[in-house]
Every structure is written in structure tokens, then in C-alpha cells.
Coordinates of C-alpha atoms in Angstrom, one line a residue:
Chain A
M1 CA -0.1 -0.2 0.4
T2 CA 1.2 3.0 -1.2
A3 CA 1.4 6.1 1.7
A4 CA -1.3 9.1 0.5
P5 CA 0.6 12.8 1.5
I6 CA -1.0 14.2 3.4
E7 CA -1.1 17.9 1.4
T8 CA -0.3 21.1 4.0
R9 CA -2.9 22.8 4.8
P10 CA -3.7 25.5 7.4
A11 CA -5.1 24.4 11.4
E12 CA -7.6 26.6 12.9
G13 CA -5.6 29.6 15.0
G14 CA -3.8 29.9 11.1
A15 CA -1.4 27.1 12.4
I16 CA 0.0 24.5 9.3
E17 CA -0.3 21.4 9.7
T18 CA 2.6 18.9 8.4
D19 CA 4.0 15.4 9.1
V20 CA 7.1 16.7 10.4
A21 CA 8.7 20.6 11.2
I22 CA 12.4 20.0 11.1
I23 CA 14.6 22.7 12.7
G24 CA 17.3 23.5 11.1
A25 CA 18.6 24.1 7.5
G26 CA 21.5 23.0 7.1
P27 CA 23.4 20.0 5.0
I28 CA 21.9 17.8 7.8
G29 CA 18.3 19.0 7.6
L30 CA 17.6 19.4 4.1
F31 CA 19.0 16.0 3.7
A32 CA 16.1 14.7 6.3
V33 CA 14.1 16.2 3.7
F34 CA 15.2 13.9 0.8
E35 CA 14.7 10.7 3.0
L36 CA 11.6 11.4 4.6
G37 CA 10.8 12.8 1.5
L38 CA 10.7 9.4 0.0
L39 CA 8.0 7.7 2.4
D40 CA 6.1 10.2 1.5
L41 CA 6.5 12.6 4.5
K42 CA 5.9 16.1 3.9
C43 CA 8.2 19.0 6.3
H44 CA 8.3 22.2 6.7
L45 CA 11.9 23.3 8.1
I46 CA 12.8 26.1 10.2
D47 CA 16.1 28.2 10.1
I48 CA 17.5 31.9 11.9
L49 CA 19.4 32.3 8.7
D50 CA 17.7 33.1 6.2
R51 CA 19.6 31.2 3.6
P52 CA 19.7 27.0 3.7
G53 CA 22.5 25.8 4.1
G54 CA 23.4 26.5 8.0
Q55 CA 27.0 26.5 8.4
C56 CA 27.8 25.4 5.3
T57 CA 27.2 28.6 4.4
E58 CA 27.5 30.9 6.8
L59 CA 30.7 30.0 7.8
Y60 CA 32.1 28.7 4.6
P61 CA 30.9 28.6 1.8
E62 CA 33.6 28.9 -0.5
K63 CA 35.9 26.3 1.0
P64 CA 36.5 23.4 -0.2
I65 CA 34.7 19.8 2.0
Y66 CA 36.9 16.9 0.9
D67 CA 35.2 14.0 2.9
I68 CA 31.6 14.2 1.2
P69 CA 31.3 10.6 0.3
G70 CA 31.9 10.7 -3.9
L71 CA 32.0 14.6 -4.0
P72 CA 36.5 14.8 -4.1
I73 CA 35.9 18.2 -3.8
V74 CA 32.8 20.5 -3.1
T75 CA 32.7 23.4 -1.6
G76 CA 29.9 24.7 1.8
Q77 CA 27.8 26.8 -0.7
E78 CA 28.0 23.8 -3.8
L79 CA 26.9 21.0 -1.1
T80 CA 24.3 23.0 0.3
N81 CA 22.8 23.5 -3.9
K82 CA 23.4 20.3 -4.3
L83 CA 21.5 19.0 -1.8
M84 CA 18.5 22.0 -2.6
E85 CA 18.8 20.6 -6.0
Q86 CA 18.0 16.9 -4.3
I87 CA 15.2 17.8 -2.8
K88 CA 13.9 19.9 -4.4
P89 CA 10.8 16.9 -6.3
F90 CA 9.3 16.9 -3.0
N91 CA 8.4 20.6 -2.3
A92 CA 9.3 20.7 1.7
Q93 CA 8.6 24.7 2.6
F94 CA 11.2 26.2 3.9
H95 CA 11.0 29.3 7.0
F96 CA 13.6 31.7 7.4
S97 CA 15.1 34.5 9.5
E98 CA 12.5 32.8 11.6
M99 CA 13.7 31.0 15.2
A100 CA 12.0 27.4 17.0
T101 CA 11.0 29.5 20.6
S102 CA 8.6 27.0 22.1
L103 CA 8.0 23.1 22.0
E104 CA 4.9 22.3 22.7
K105 CA 3.0 18.9 23.0
Q106 CA -1.3 18.7 22.3
A107 CA -3.5 16.6 23.3
D108 CA -4.0 14.5 20.1
G109 CA -0.3 14.0 20.4
R110 CA 1.4 15.8 17.8
W111 CA 3.7 18.6 18.3
K112 CA 2.9 22.1 18.0
L113 CA 6.5 24.3 17.7
K114 CA 6.2 28.4 17.1
T115 CA 8.5 30.8 16.1
D116 CA 9.2 33.9 16.7
A117 CA 8.1 35.7 13.8
G118 CA 4.4 33.7 15.0
T119 CA 4.5 31.0 12.7
E120 CA 2.9 27.7 14.6
L121 CA 3.3 24.3 13.0
I122 CA 1.2 21.6 13.9
S123 CA 3.1 17.8 13.4
H124 CA 3.6 14.4 13.9
V125 CA 7.2 14.2 14.8
V126 CA 10.4 17.4 14.9
V127 CA 13.6 16.3 14.2
V128 CA 16.1 19.1 15.4
A129 CA 18.8 19.7 13.1
A130 CA 20.4 22.5 14.6
G131 CA 24.1 21.9 14.1
A132 CA 25.3 24.2 17.8
G133 CA 22.4 25.6 17.8
S134 CA 21.0 29.2 16.3
F135 CA 23.3 31.9 15.3
Q136 CA 22.6 35.3 16.3
P137 CA 25.1 38.1 16.5
K138 CA 28.7 38.8 18.1
R139 CA 27.5 41.2 21.0
P140 CA 30.6 43.1 22.1
P141 CA 32.3 42.8 26.0
V142 CA 31.1 45.8 27.0
P143 CA 29.8 45.5 30.7
G144 CA 25.4 46.1 30.5
I145 CA 25.6 46.6 27.1
E146 CA 22.0 44.5 26.5
T147 CA 20.4 46.7 28.6
F148 CA 21.0 49.2 25.9
E149 CA 19.4 46.6 23.1
N150 CA 15.8 46.7 22.2
A151 CA 15.7 50.1 23.4
G152 CA 14.0 51.7 20.0
D153 CA 14.0 52.7 16.5
G154 CA 17.7 54.9 15.9
I155 CA 18.9 54.5 19.1
G156 CA 21.0 52.4 21.7
V157 CA 23.0 49.3 20.7
H158 CA 21.3 46.9 17.2
Y159 CA 22.4 44.3 15.7
A160 CA 21.1 45.0 12.4
V161 CA 20.1 47.6 10.5
R162 CA 15.7 46.9 9.3
K163 CA 15.1 50.4 8.3
M164 CA 17.9 52.8 7.0
E165 CA 15.6 55.5 7.7
T166 CA 15.0 55.2 11.9
F167 CA 18.5 56.5 11.7
R168 CA 18.0 60.7 9.9
G169 CA 19.5 62.8 11.6
K170 CA 21.5 60.6 14.7
N171 CA 24.5 60.0 16.3
I172 CA 25.6 57.3 14.9
L173 CA 28.9 54.6 16.1
I174 CA 30.1 51.7 14.2
A175 CA 32.2 49.0 14.8
G176 CA 33.6 46.8 13.0
G177 CA 36.6 46.0 9.6
G178 CA 34.2 43.1 7.7
D179 CA 32.1 44.5 4.9
S180 CA 28.8 45.1 7.0
A181 CA 30.2 47.7 8.9
L182 CA 32.2 49.1 6.2
D183 CA 28.5 48.6 4.0
W184 CA 26.6 50.0 6.5
V185 CA 28.9 53.4 7.6
I186 CA 28.5 54.2 3.6
N187 CA 25.2 53.5 3.8
L188 CA 24.1 55.4 6.5
A189 CA 26.7 58.8 6.4
P190 CA 24.4 60.8 4.1
L191 CA 21.7 60.6 6.4
A192 CA 22.6 60.4 9.6
K193 CA 23.6 63.0 12.3
S194 CA 27.8 61.9 12.3
V195 CA 28.9 58.6 11.4
T196 CA 31.8 57.0 13.4
L197 CA 33.5 53.9 13.2
V198 CA 36.0 52.5 15.9
H199 CA 37.9 49.1 14.6
H200 CA 40.7 47.8 16.0
R201 CA 43.1 48.8 13.5
D202 CA 43.7 51.0 10.5
G203 CA 43.0 47.8 8.3
F204 CA 40.0 46.1 6.7
R205 CA 38.7 43.2 6.0
A206 CA 35.6 44.5 3.7
A207 CA 36.0 44.5 0.3
A208 CA 38.5 47.2 -0.3
H209 CA 36.3 49.2 -2.8
S210 CA 33.8 50.1 -0.3
V211 CA 37.0 50.7 2.2
N212 CA 38.1 53.1 -0.2
Q213 CA 34.7 54.6 -0.3
M214 CA 34.9 54.8 3.8
R215 CA 38.7 57.1 2.9
E216 CA 36.6 59.3 1.0
L217 CA 34.4 60.1 2.8
E218 CA 36.4 60.3 6.3
K219 CA 38.9 63.0 3.4
E220 CA 35.5 65.3 3.0
G221 CA 35.4 64.9 7.1
K222 CA 31.7 63.2 6.4
V223 CA 32.9 60.0 8.6
K224 CA 35.1 59.6 11.9
F225 CA 37.4 56.8 11.9
Y226 CA 39.5 55.5 15.2
V227 CA 41.6 52.9 16.1
A228 CA 39.4 52.4 18.8
S229 CA 37.3 49.8 21.2
V230 CA 34.6 50.7 23.1
K231 CA 35.6 50.0 26.7
A232 CA 32.0 51.5 29.0
I233 CA 28.2 52.8 28.0
H234 CA 27.2 55.4 29.6
G235 CA 23.2 56.7 30.1
E236 CA 20.4 54.9 31.3
P237 CA 19.0 51.3 30.4
G238 CA 17.1 51.6 27.2
K239 CA 18.7 55.9 26.8
M240 CA 22.2 56.3 25.5
T241 CA 23.8 58.9 25.9
G242 CA 27.5 58.1 24.9
V243 CA 30.4 55.8 25.4
T244 CA 34.3 55.4 26.3
L245 CA 35.6 54.1 23.5
A246 CA 40.1 52.7 24.6
G247 CA 42.7 53.2 21.9
H248 CA 45.9 50.3 21.8
D249 CA 48.1 52.9 23.9
K250 CA 45.3 52.0 26.8
S251 CA 44.0 56.3 25.9
E252 CA 40.5 56.6 26.4
W253 CA 37.6 59.8 26.2
H254 CA 34.5 59.7 25.8
H255 CA 31.8 59.9 22.7
E256 CA 28.9 61.0 22.7
T257 CA 26.6 58.9 20.6
D258 CA 23.1 57.9 20.3
T259 CA 23.3 54.5 19.0
F260 CA 26.0 52.3 18.6
L261 CA 26.4 49.1 15.8
P262 CA 28.5 46.2 16.1
F263 CA 29.1 44.6 13.2
F264 CA 31.1 41.6 14.5
G265 CA 29.5 38.8 12.6
L266 CA 27.1 35.7 14.0
T267 CA 28.0 33.4 16.9
I268 CA 26.5 30.1 18.0
K269 CA 24.1 30.1 20.4
L270 CA 21.9 26.9 21.6
G271 CA 18.9 29.4 22.1
P272 CA 15.5 28.3 23.5
I273 CA 16.2 24.3 22.0
A274 CA 17.1 24.9 25.7
E275 CA 13.7 25.0 27.0
F276 CA 12.4 22.4 24.5
G277 CA 12.3 19.7 28.1
I278 CA 14.0 17.3 25.6
N279 CA 16.7 16.0 27.5
L280 CA 20.5 18.0 27.5
N281 CA 23.4 16.6 28.1
E282 CA 26.2 19.9 27.9
N283 CA 23.9 21.2 25.4
L284 CA 23.7 17.9 23.0
I285 CA 21.2 16.2 22.6
P286 CA 21.7 12.2 23.5
V287 CA 19.7 10.0 21.6
D288 CA 19.7 6.3 20.2
T289 CA 21.6 4.5 17.3
A290 CA 18.9 2.9 16.1
R291 CA 16.2 5.2 15.6
F292 CA 18.1 9.3 17.0
E293 CA 15.4 9.5 18.7
S294 CA 15.7 11.9 22.3
Q295 CA 14.3 11.4 25.3
T296 CA 11.3 12.1 23.9
P297 CA 9.4 10.3 22.0
G298 CA 8.6 11.5 18.7
I299 CA 11.8 14.4 18.9
F300 CA 13.8 13.3 16.8
A301 CA 18.2 14.8 16.8
I302 CA 20.5 14.6 13.7
G303 CA 23.8 16.4 12.6
D304 CA 26.1 17.7 15.1
I305 CA 23.9 18.2 17.6
N306 CA 23.1 14.7 19.2
S307 CA 25.4 12.9 20.9
Y308 CA 25.5 9.6 21.2
T309 CA 28.6 7.0 21.9
G310 CA 31.1 7.0 19.2
K311 CA 29.9 10.2 17.7
L312 CA 31.3 11.9 15.4
K313 CA 30.4 15.4 14.2
L314 CA 31.3 14.8 10.2
I315 CA 28.3 16.0 7.6
L316 CA 28.3 12.0 6.4
S317 CA 27.5 10.9 9.9
G318 CA 24.5 13.3 10.0
F319 CA 22.9 11.9 6.4
H320 CA 23.1 7.9 8.1
E321 CA 21.2 9.1 10.7
A322 CA 18.4 11.6 9.4
A323 CA 18.1 8.0 7.1
L324 CA 18.0 6.3 10.6
M325 CA 15.6 8.9 11.6
A326 CA 13.1 8.6 9.0
Q327 CA 12.0 5.2 9.1
A328 CA 11.3 5.4 12.5
A329 CA 9.2 9.3 12.1
F330 CA 7.1 6.9 9.5
H331 CA 5.7 4.6 12.5
I332 CA 5.1 7.4 14.3
A333 CA 3.6 9.6 11.4
R334 CA 2.1 6.1 9.4
P335 CA 1.0 3.9 12.5
N336 CA -0.9 1.6 10.0
E337 CA 0.8 2.1 7.5
K338 CA 3.6 -0.8 6.8
L339 CA 6.4 0.6 5.1
R340 CA 7.8 -0.5 2.3
F341 CA 11.7 -0.6 2.4
Q342 CA 12.3 0.9 -1.5
Y343 CA 15.9 1.9 -3.5
T344 CA 16.2 4.5 -5.5
T345 CA 17.4 2.6 -8.4
S346 CA 15.2 -0.1 -8.9
S347 CA 11.7 1.4 -7.4
S348 CA 9.7 3.2 -10.0
N349 CA 7.6 4.1 -7.7
L350 CA 10.4 6.0 -5.5
Q351 CA 11.7 7.0 -9.2
K352 CA 8.2 8.5 -9.4
K353 CA 8.7 10.5 -6.9
L354 CA 11.8 11.8 -7.5
G355 CA 10.2 13.1 -11.1
V356 CA 12.8 10.9 -13.4
S357 CA 10.1 7.6 -14.5
Chain B
M1 CA 55.3 20.4 25.0
K2 CA 54.5 23.0 27.2
I3 CA 50.7 25.4 27.5
H4 CA 49.8 28.0 29.9
A5 CA 46.3 28.8 29.4
V6 CA 44.1 31.1 31.4
D7 CA 41.2 30.6 30.9
R8 CA 38.1 33.4 30.8
Q9 CA 37.6 32.5 34.9
G10 CA 40.7 33.3 35.8
K11 CA 42.2 29.4 36.3
E12 CA 45.8 29.0 34.6
H13 CA 45.7 25.2 33.4
T14 CA 49.0 23.5 31.9
L15 CA 48.4 21.7 29.3
E16 CA 50.7 19.0 27.5
G17 CA 50.8 21.0 23.8
R18 CA 50.7 18.2 20.4
D19 CA 54.2 18.6 17.7
G20 CA 51.6 20.0 14.9
W21 CA 48.6 19.9 16.4
S22 CA 47.2 23.4 16.4
V23 CA 46.5 25.2 20.0
M24 CA 42.4 25.2 19.5
E25 CA 42.6 21.7 19.4
I26 CA 44.7 21.6 22.9
L27 CA 42.6 23.6 24.5
R28 CA 39.7 22.5 23.0
D29 CA 40.6 19.2 23.8
G30 CA 42.1 20.5 27.4
G31 CA 38.6 21.5 28.4
L32 CA 38.7 25.3 28.2
D33 CA 35.4 27.0 27.1
I34 CA 36.8 27.5 23.5
A35 CA 34.0 27.5 21.0
A36 CA 36.2 27.5 17.3
E37 CA 32.6 26.7 15.7
C38 CA 34.4 26.2 12.4
G39 CA 36.5 23.6 13.8
G40 CA 39.7 25.0 12.5
A41 CA 39.5 27.0 9.6
C42 CA 40.1 30.4 10.3
A43 CA 36.4 31.2 9.3
C44 CA 34.7 31.8 12.4
A45 CA 36.9 34.1 15.0
T46 CA 35.9 32.3 17.8
C47 CA 38.9 30.4 18.8
H48 CA 40.5 34.6 20.0
V49 CA 43.6 34.1 22.1
Y50 CA 45.6 36.9 23.7
I51 CA 49.2 35.4 23.5
N52 CA 51.1 36.3 26.2
D53 CA 55.1 36.9 27.8
G54 CA 56.4 38.4 25.1
W55 CA 55.5 34.9 23.5
F56 CA 53.6 37.0 20.1
E57 CA 57.3 37.9 18.6
K58 CA 58.3 34.6 18.7
L59 CA 55.7 33.2 16.5
P60 CA 55.2 33.4 12.5
T61 CA 53.5 36.2 11.6
P62 CA 50.0 35.1 11.4
S63 CA 48.3 35.5 8.0
E64 CA 46.7 37.3 5.9
A65 CA 43.4 35.6 6.5
E66 CA 44.1 34.9 9.5
I67 CA 45.1 39.1 9.8
D68 CA 40.8 39.0 7.9
M69 CA 39.6 37.0 9.7
L70 CA 40.0 38.6 13.0
D71 CA 38.1 41.3 12.4
M72 CA 35.7 39.3 13.1
A73 CA 36.8 38.8 16.5
L74 CA 35.6 40.7 20.0
A75 CA 38.0 42.7 22.0
V76 CA 41.3 42.2 19.7
E77 CA 44.3 43.8 21.3
P78 CA 47.9 43.7 19.9
N79 CA 49.0 40.3 20.9
S80 CA 45.9 38.4 19.6
R81 CA 45.6 35.7 17.7
L82 CA 43.8 32.7 16.7
S83 CA 44.5 29.6 17.9
C84 CA 43.7 28.3 15.2
Q85 CA 46.2 29.1 13.8
V86 CA 49.0 28.7 16.4
I87 CA 50.9 25.7 15.3
C88 CA 52.5 24.2 18.6
S89 CA 56.0 23.0 17.9
D90 CA 59.4 23.0 20.0
A91 CA 59.4 26.5 19.2
T92 CA 56.7 27.2 20.9
D93 CA 57.1 25.1 23.8
G94 CA 56.1 26.8 27.6
I95 CA 53.4 29.5 25.2
K96 CA 51.8 31.6 27.4
V97 CA 47.4 32.8 26.1
T98 CA 44.5 33.8 27.6
V99 CA 41.5 33.1 26.2
A100 CA 39.5 35.9 25.3
P101 CA 36.5 37.4 26.6
E102 CA 32.8 35.9 24.2

């Protein structure tokens, strides 16, 4: 008997019903779509990044990986592209730039997963393929900096610029030497009251043309640049009045500013998964090696986030874990159906699903 | 070969270095709290350390790639290095490092 695919549909109150909710759209979450798809299980994926690939595309898109079976050399971006191509027939739905924030069991035994963007997924199975957690902006080690975050439009500490207009007429302090820092210096300079850039050296990782543009603005007096770092933030929580800047020679001075935009890239924090009630051991989810299920039935963990005797944090291990997880997930999502184990090389049924026959 | 490492709590550890291994690997295996998210690919700046007591000058100069990646580290000082790019050898025996703040 062939399992009838359940169409994704909104449930009461706008929640989306699906077979499997996957947290994390890195290589392992993506391959899980393939293995689940062969068994006719529909997937929704949530990722805090704005694109698929996880660490592969965020940390090392251009770096070659040499230990993917059958691919002697592939970059993080290429591997992600190939996985996206491989899972295309299964039409998984992606929820990018969203963070999974809560997970609760419903009366009917299914799970309800919510995100910070208000998405609600109701599924038979939850697969945590979250790597080391969620990518979040690096927060400079300045005492009390968190009390100046979320202070409001154009004031306080911001790790991203959502609307440039909110920074019009403000005194802006930007820290960092990468493309984000320089791009925002250049883009905010025309509308800000003042823009000051601080960086730990008189050299930048950012693209040369951005650096040249910044130097021009500096020459024209539209941007100030100091080799310095922020040592303290002044004002009351939510209302920044200025910062203390320090140079490498230990000299310190006061700098008045309305807002502080640090751009040091992203780092990985476990995040709200720790609050889901899943048993954790040193920020990893212990699983069995037959099903890769956590100690909570129906919640699986694959890839770097899980732990078991002999675990190796390799992409290829995660692929294996995804295949076994899918078999176990099928029995939860389709309790009354028989799982037919088939090979893609010989099964016309699977080939039809893959759109190749 | 020894590595003297101060963790984020200020506690000093003496670890046994291994020829050809990176200082990051020794710190990580020694149980120090160092993220090293990219696993040593010079791609994340989360294995940032300060090199102390004159050891900075004794090390080979950092590569362009490391200097660039240090732009993504927090609280960078003139003696900052990414520990995945500092390789243990007889020449580094006794090196002193401090794990940088997160």
C-alpha cells in the first residue's frame, strides 16, 4: 500500500499542519527532507538564517570540503546547492529568518512548534537538526550592553539595520571591519547627523572598494574613523548618551552617540531549544543509535546537535542519522501503514516521486 | 611541550602540546571553554586568544586570512591571535595564552 501524502494545510487559528517539522536547514536538515520524502512524509523547515546551508554557507561557503562520499571536492555553498536540487521534488516549505521558540505537546499527541515570527507548525514528528544552535550576532563584551538593546528605533544598540530611515539625524557609532560595518558606514553617512567608525586596526577585511569609499568620506569629513574599541556605554538602560572609547595605547575618551551598531558577524548559541524540555547533556541531545530519537518520543535529533557513544561530528554521519531517523519517524506519522523499504535504483515508485520516471 | 593557558575565569591550566597540532585543538581537548565553531578553518574567529609574555613576537607572523578574520573577533588587542592558526612545535614550548572574552 502506498502512503497517501497529506497536503500541508492551515489548521485552526492559522497553524500549519505537516508530517515533520525540522529545526535547522543545514546540510543534515536538508538531507532529512530527502529521506522523509521517499517515505511520503512532508516537511517544514525553520532556520534563523535567511538561506539554507547552516554553517556550510554561513561560515565557509567558499571553503572546500573533501570528505563527502562521492564528491572529492565541494564547497559549502556547492554542497548546499546540490542538496537543494536533490530535495526539490519533495517541495519542502522553508521558514527562513525565524527562530524556533517553543515546543509543546498537544492533546492529540502531535507537536506544536512556534517561531519568533508567529509561525505555528503542528506535526507528528519534530526533528532537531540545529547543529550547534542558532546563529546570533556577536555581542561585544561591554558591561551592561544588553540593557541598551531593543531600546527603540535608531537609538541604543542594534546588530542589524532594518530601516535606514530610523537612523536619520542620529549620531551613529559603528564598530567592525567587515563588509557589514563598512557598508553601513557608507549607506548611513548621507542621512545621519554623524557617523563614527571604530576598529581595532587601520585595515579592513571588507571589500577594497568599500574601504576606498569609506576613506573618501573620511577625507571629506563626513565620517570619523578611530583605531579604538568601545569600553563602556553610558546612560540609563534604553537611553544611551555616549560611550568610552579606548585606543591600543590605553588612552580613553568620551564619545557622544545616540546609537551603537556593532558588526562582528555571527556566533552560535544553543538558544531556546534548551527550554523545549528535551533532555540535554552539555548542550547536546542524547539519542539512541537505532532511531536517533531523543529521550522524548517523537522528537529526533540528527547531525552535530546529538550525542551518542562513538559520535563523530561529520556531515556524512548526519546523513546516515537522517536515513535511520526517517524510518522511525514514518512509524509515528503513519502508525497504520506498512513501511516498504525500497531502493531508488530499482523502485519505479521512488523514481516517480523523484520525478525521474 | 607545554602550553600555559588562562581561561575566562582567570584560572591557569598547564596543557601538554602536541607537535603539529593547533593551540586551539589543545585548548579544546584540555576542556577549556573555547567555541572554535568552524573547527579550525580560520572562518569564525571564535578561538580568539591573547598571546602573553613576549610570546607573540616569537611566533610566525599571522597570515592575511587570519588578520582579516580577526576583524570578526571581539576585544581584539595587538597580541590577539586565532588559536587554530598557532601551531605547536618545540619553538612554542612554554607559550602563554589567555582565552579572549566571548
